[in-house]
Amino acid sequence: MIEKYVEIWIKEYLDSLAKLIPDYNQLDDKIRNNHFELSLKLMALVNEGMIERGKK
């Protein structure tokens, strides 16, 4: 139940952010670099989880 509220809050936040900064390239370099690096880490964790589930 709380997950739904968190999902709604995140969506509203991201919608507001997209209105403030409509173009990804307008973000500060540091933010873009962190986003890229953290996205790679997230993809690795997701991939690792898929591999682990496949071993069971």
Short mmCIF file of C-alpha atoms in Angstrom, two decimals, residues 1-2 9 12 19-22 24 27 30 32-36 38-39 46 48 50:
data_model
loop_
_atom_site.label_atom_id
_atom_site.label_comp_id
_atom_site.label_asym_id
_atom_site.label_seq_id
_atom_site.Cartn_x
_atom_site.Cartn_y
_atom_site.Cartn_z
CA MET A 1 0.00 0.00 0.00
CA ILE A 2 2.74 2.45 0.89
CA TRP A 9 5.13 10.76 -5.29
CA GLU A 12 4.83 13.63 -9.58
CA LYS A 19 8.94 20.72 -16.61
CA LEU A 20 11.84 22.56 -14.98
CA ILE A 21 14.49 20.93 -17.16
CA PRO A 22 12.87 19.68 -20.38
CA TYR A 24 18.56 16.18 -20.47
CA LEU A 27 21.40 19.22 -16.63
CA LYS A 30 28.03 16.38 -12.59
CA ARG A 32 24.57 13.67 -15.90
CA ASN A 33 27.79 11.84 -15.02
CA ASN A 34 26.36 10.56 -11.74
CA HIS A 35 23.18 9.48 -13.52
CA PHE A 36 25.17 7.53 -16.08
CA LEU A 38 24.52 4.95 -11.20
CA SER A 39 22.45 3.67 -14.12
CA VAL A 46 19.47 -6.15 -12.04
CA GLU A 48 23.16 -10.06 -11.34
CA MET A 50 18.52 -12.31 -12.98
#
